[in-house]
Amino acid sequence: MPNYWLIKSEPSAFSIDDLARSPDKTTCWEGVRNYQARNFLQAMAVGDFAFFYHSQADPPAIVGIVEVVKAAYPDHFAWEARHKYFDENSSKQNPRWVMVDVRLKTILPAPLSLARLRGVKGLETMELLRKGSRLSVQPVREKEWKCILRLSQSRD
DNA sequence: GCCAACGTTGGC
DNA sequence: GCCAACGTTGGC
């Protein structure tokens, strides 16, 4: 059984269309610099699925589905001195940050906006909808996953 | 641009 | 270990 996740990206930095244009529609998910989010990355397995969410967007929305194609490995950008993701506390001997590889599976026919998701029965306790939630990598319950899939397939 | 809600840092 | 100051995220 796969596990389900949600990963956020600002489309001005990397959008789902950018992912669609990437080689093999695959990218490494670098730059996570939050311990809780990192721990979720480490918990991901090949074959897990994640919603691709556009934050800082108009509107903020779930826009697609990706599949984990490579499990967690060191985020080498943390070792590059002039890189924006550089972290002097991460060494090759003891990497502090990790990334996974994800491949685009589906672009939703219509984005599911945050506003739309709020108030949907069955999503009351979803992390994304929690007040003050900022986690850029978060788990999604199977029940929530299926509920959102159904929403994405209904038209209205 | 504003601001609430976090997370991190560092003095003590 | 506490907590104020600061930095960041992200909706609005």
Short mmCIF file of C-alpha atoms (C1' of nucleotides) in Angstrom, two decimals:
data_model
loop_
_atom_site.label_atom_id
_atom_site.label_comp_id
_atom_site.label_asym_id
_atom_site.label_seq_id
_atom_site.Cartn_x
_atom_site.Cartn_y
_atom_site.Cartn_z
CA MET A 1 0.00 0.00 0.00
CA PRO A 2 1.40 3.37 -0.95
CA ASN A 3 1.42 6.26 1.44
CA TYR A 4 0.11 9.65 0.43
CA TRP A 5 1.64 13.09 0.77
CA LEU A 6 1.30 16.70 -0.26
CA ILE A 7 4.23 18.81 -1.43
CA LYS A 8 4.16 22.57 -1.92
CA SER A 9 5.89 24.68 -4.49
CA GLU A 10 5.58 28.31 -5.43
CA PRO A 11 4.79 28.28 -9.14
CA SER A 12 6.97 31.35 -9.65
CA ALA A 13 9.89 29.16 -8.54
CA PHE A 14 8.84 25.77 -9.90
CA SER A 15 5.37 25.07 -11.24
CA ILE A 16 3.70 21.86 -12.29
CA ASP A 17 4.18 22.99 -15.89
CA ASP A 18 7.90 23.22 -15.18
CA LEU A 19 7.71 19.64 -13.95
CA ALA A 20 5.84 18.59 -17.09
CA ARG A 21 8.69 20.04 -19.17
CA SER A 22 11.42 18.37 -17.12
CA PRO A 23 13.30 15.36 -18.52
CA ASP A 24 11.20 12.24 -17.94
CA LYS A 25 8.80 14.61 -16.13
CA THR A 26 10.98 13.99 -13.11
CA THR A 27 12.70 16.32 -10.67
CA CYS A 28 14.55 16.16 -7.41
CA TRP A 29 12.66 17.84 -4.60
CA GLU A 30 15.46 19.91 -3.16
CA GLY A 31 15.60 22.75 -0.71
CA VAL A 32 13.45 21.48 2.13
CA ARG A 33 15.00 23.11 5.20
CA ASN A 34 12.52 22.27 7.89
CA TYR A 35 13.05 19.29 10.14
CA GLN A 36 9.47 18.12 10.25
CA ALA A 37 9.18 18.32 6.49
CA ARG A 38 12.52 16.56 6.11
CA ASN A 39 11.34 13.72 8.32
CA PHE A 40 8.35 13.23 6.05
CA LEU A 41 10.66 13.17 3.02
CA GLN A 42 12.65 10.45 4.73
CA ALA A 43 9.48 8.47 5.32
CA MET A 44 8.57 8.44 1.63
CA ALA A 45 8.94 5.22 -0.34
CA VAL A 46 9.13 4.58 -4.06
CA GLY A 47 5.57 4.16 -5.26
CA ASP A 48 4.08 6.66 -2.83
CA PHE A 49 1.97 9.43 -4.29
CA ALA A 50 1.78 13.13 -3.52
CA PHE A 51 -0.44 16.01 -4.42
CA PHE A 52 1.43 18.87 -6.05
CA TYR A 53 0.28 22.12 -4.46
CA HIS A 54 0.85 25.65 -5.67
CA SER A 55 1.43 27.99 -2.74
CA GLN A 56 1.70 31.76 -3.06
CA ALA A 57 -0.44 31.34 -6.14
CA ASP A 58 -3.68 32.82 -7.37
CA PRO A 59 -5.47 30.82 -6.28
CA PRO A 60 -3.43 28.51 -4.06
CA ALA A 61 -4.48 25.05 -5.21
CA ILE A 62 -3.75 21.39 -5.65
CA VAL A 63 -2.81 21.15 -9.31
CA GLY A 64 -1.60 17.61 -9.87
CA ILE A 65 -0.33 14.27 -8.69
CA VAL A 66 3.25 13.02 -8.61
CA GLU A 67 4.80 9.67 -7.83
CA VAL A 68 7.88 9.13 -5.70
CA VAL A 69 10.45 7.45 -7.95
CA LYS A 70 13.51 7.71 -5.72
CA ALA A 71 13.60 7.53 -1.93
CA ALA A 72 15.40 10.03 0.26
CA TYR A 73 19.06 10.79 -0.43
CA PRO A 74 21.32 13.66 0.66
CA ASP A 75 20.45 17.12 -0.65
CA HIS A 76 23.81 18.04 -2.12
CA PHE A 77 22.78 21.66 -2.65
CA ALA A 78 23.38 22.09 1.08
CA TRP A 79 27.08 21.56 0.36
CA GLU A 80 27.44 24.22 -2.33
CA ALA A 81 28.88 27.31 -0.72
CA ARG A 82 27.22 29.95 -2.87
CA HIS A 83 23.95 28.13 -3.38
CA LYS A 84 20.80 29.51 -1.83
CA TYR A 85 20.23 26.17 -0.13
CA PHE A 86 23.73 26.05 1.34
CA ASP A 87 23.90 24.97 4.98
CA GLU A 88 27.30 25.03 6.63
CA ASN A 89 26.07 22.52 9.18
CA SER A 90 25.45 19.82 6.61
CA SER A 91 28.50 17.72 5.75
CA LYS A 92 29.01 14.86 3.35
CA GLN A 93 29.81 12.66 6.32
CA ASN A 94 26.68 13.72 8.11
CA PRO A 95 24.10 15.16 5.69
CA ARG A 96 21.45 17.21 7.39
CA TRP A 97 18.97 17.54 4.54
CA VAL A 98 17.50 15.09 2.07
CA MET A 99 15.53 15.12 -1.14
CA VAL A 100 13.49 12.62 -3.12
CA ASP A 101 12.78 12.35 -6.83
CA VAL A 102 9.22 12.72 -8.06
CA ARG A 103 7.68 12.15 -11.46
CA LEU A 104 4.57 13.83 -12.78
CA LYS A 105 1.63 11.48 -12.95
CA THR A 106 -1.36 13.74 -13.58
CA ILE A 107 -2.14 17.38 -14.06
CA LEU A 108 -5.64 17.86 -12.72
CA PRO A 109 -8.14 18.96 -15.38
CA ALA A 110 -9.03 21.80 -13.04
CA PRO A 111 -7.04 22.99 -10.02
CA LEU A 112 -8.65 22.32 -6.65
CA SER A 113 -8.31 25.60 -4.85
CA LEU A 114 -7.69 25.92 -1.15
CA ALA A 115 -10.97 27.82 -0.89
CA ARG A 116 -12.80 24.93 -2.51
CA LEU A 117 -11.19 22.35 -0.26
CA ARG A 118 -12.21 24.24 2.85
CA GLY A 119 -15.57 23.03 3.96
CA VAL A 120 -15.44 19.76 2.06
CA LYS A 121 -16.83 17.03 4.25
CA GLY A 122 -14.13 14.54 5.17
CA LEU A 123 -11.27 17.02 4.98
CA GLU A 124 -11.90 18.76 8.27
CA THR A 125 -8.67 17.55 9.84
CA MET A 126 -6.44 17.74 6.80
CA GLU A 127 -3.08 19.30 7.61
CA LEU A 128 -3.24 21.69 4.64
CA LEU A 129 -6.44 23.20 6.00
CA ARG A 130 -5.24 23.59 9.56
CA LYS A 131 -5.00 27.20 10.64
CA GLY A 132 -1.41 28.33 10.55
CA SER A 133 -0.23 25.24 8.69
CA ARG A 134 3.02 25.94 6.84
CA LEU A 135 4.53 22.50 6.35
CA SER A 136 5.84 22.19 2.82
CA VAL A 137 5.83 18.39 2.96
CA GLN A 138 2.98 16.77 4.77
CA PRO A 139 1.21 13.42 5.02
CA VAL A 140 -2.28 12.94 3.59
CA ARG A 141 -4.62 10.31 4.98
CA GLU A 142 -5.92 7.72 2.54
CA LYS A 143 -9.44 8.88 3.27
CA GLU A 144 -8.49 12.45 2.37
CA TRP A 145 -6.62 11.32 -0.73
CA LYS A 146 -9.63 9.46 -2.08
CA CYS A 147 -11.97 12.29 -1.19
CA ILE A 148 -9.84 14.79 -3.13
CA LEU A 149 -9.50 12.42 -6.08
CA ARG A 150 -13.28 12.21 -6.23
CA LEU A 151 -13.54 15.98 -6.12
CA SER A 152 -11.08 16.31 -8.95
CA GLN A 153 -13.18 14.02 -11.10
CA SER A 154 -16.47 15.71 -10.43
CA ARG A 155 -17.37 18.73 -12.45
CA ASP A 156 -18.72 21.84 -10.79
"C1'" DG B 1 1.72 44.85 1.64
"C1'" DC B 2 -0.10 43.04 5.95
"C1'" DC B 3 0.02 39.95 9.44
"C1'" DA B 4 -0.74 35.43 11.95
"C1'" DA B 5 1.58 31.47 12.92
"C1'" DC B 6 5.42 29.13 13.18
"C1'" DG B 7 10.54 27.77 13.59
"C1'" DT B 8 15.20 29.12 14.91
"C1'" DT B 9 18.73 31.54 17.41
"C1'" DG B 10 21.14 33.01 21.20
"C1'" DG B 11 21.58 35.48 25.71
"C1'" DC B 12 20.90 34.52 30.29
"C1'" DG C 1 15.51 25.46 29.99
"C1'" DC C 2 13.26 29.91 29.19
"C1'" DC C 3 11.98 33.33 26.22
"C1'" DA C 4 12.57 37.56 23.38
"C1'" DA C 5 14.01 38.73 18.99
"C1'" DC C 6 14.17 37.66 14.54
"C1'" DG C 7 13.30 35.29 10.09
"C1'" DT C 8 10.12 32.71 7.14
"C1'" DT C 9 5.82 30.96 5.20
"C1'" DG C 10 1.82 31.73 2.94
"C1'" DG C 11 -3.12 33.24 2.85
"C1'" DC C 12 -5.53 37.22 2.05
#
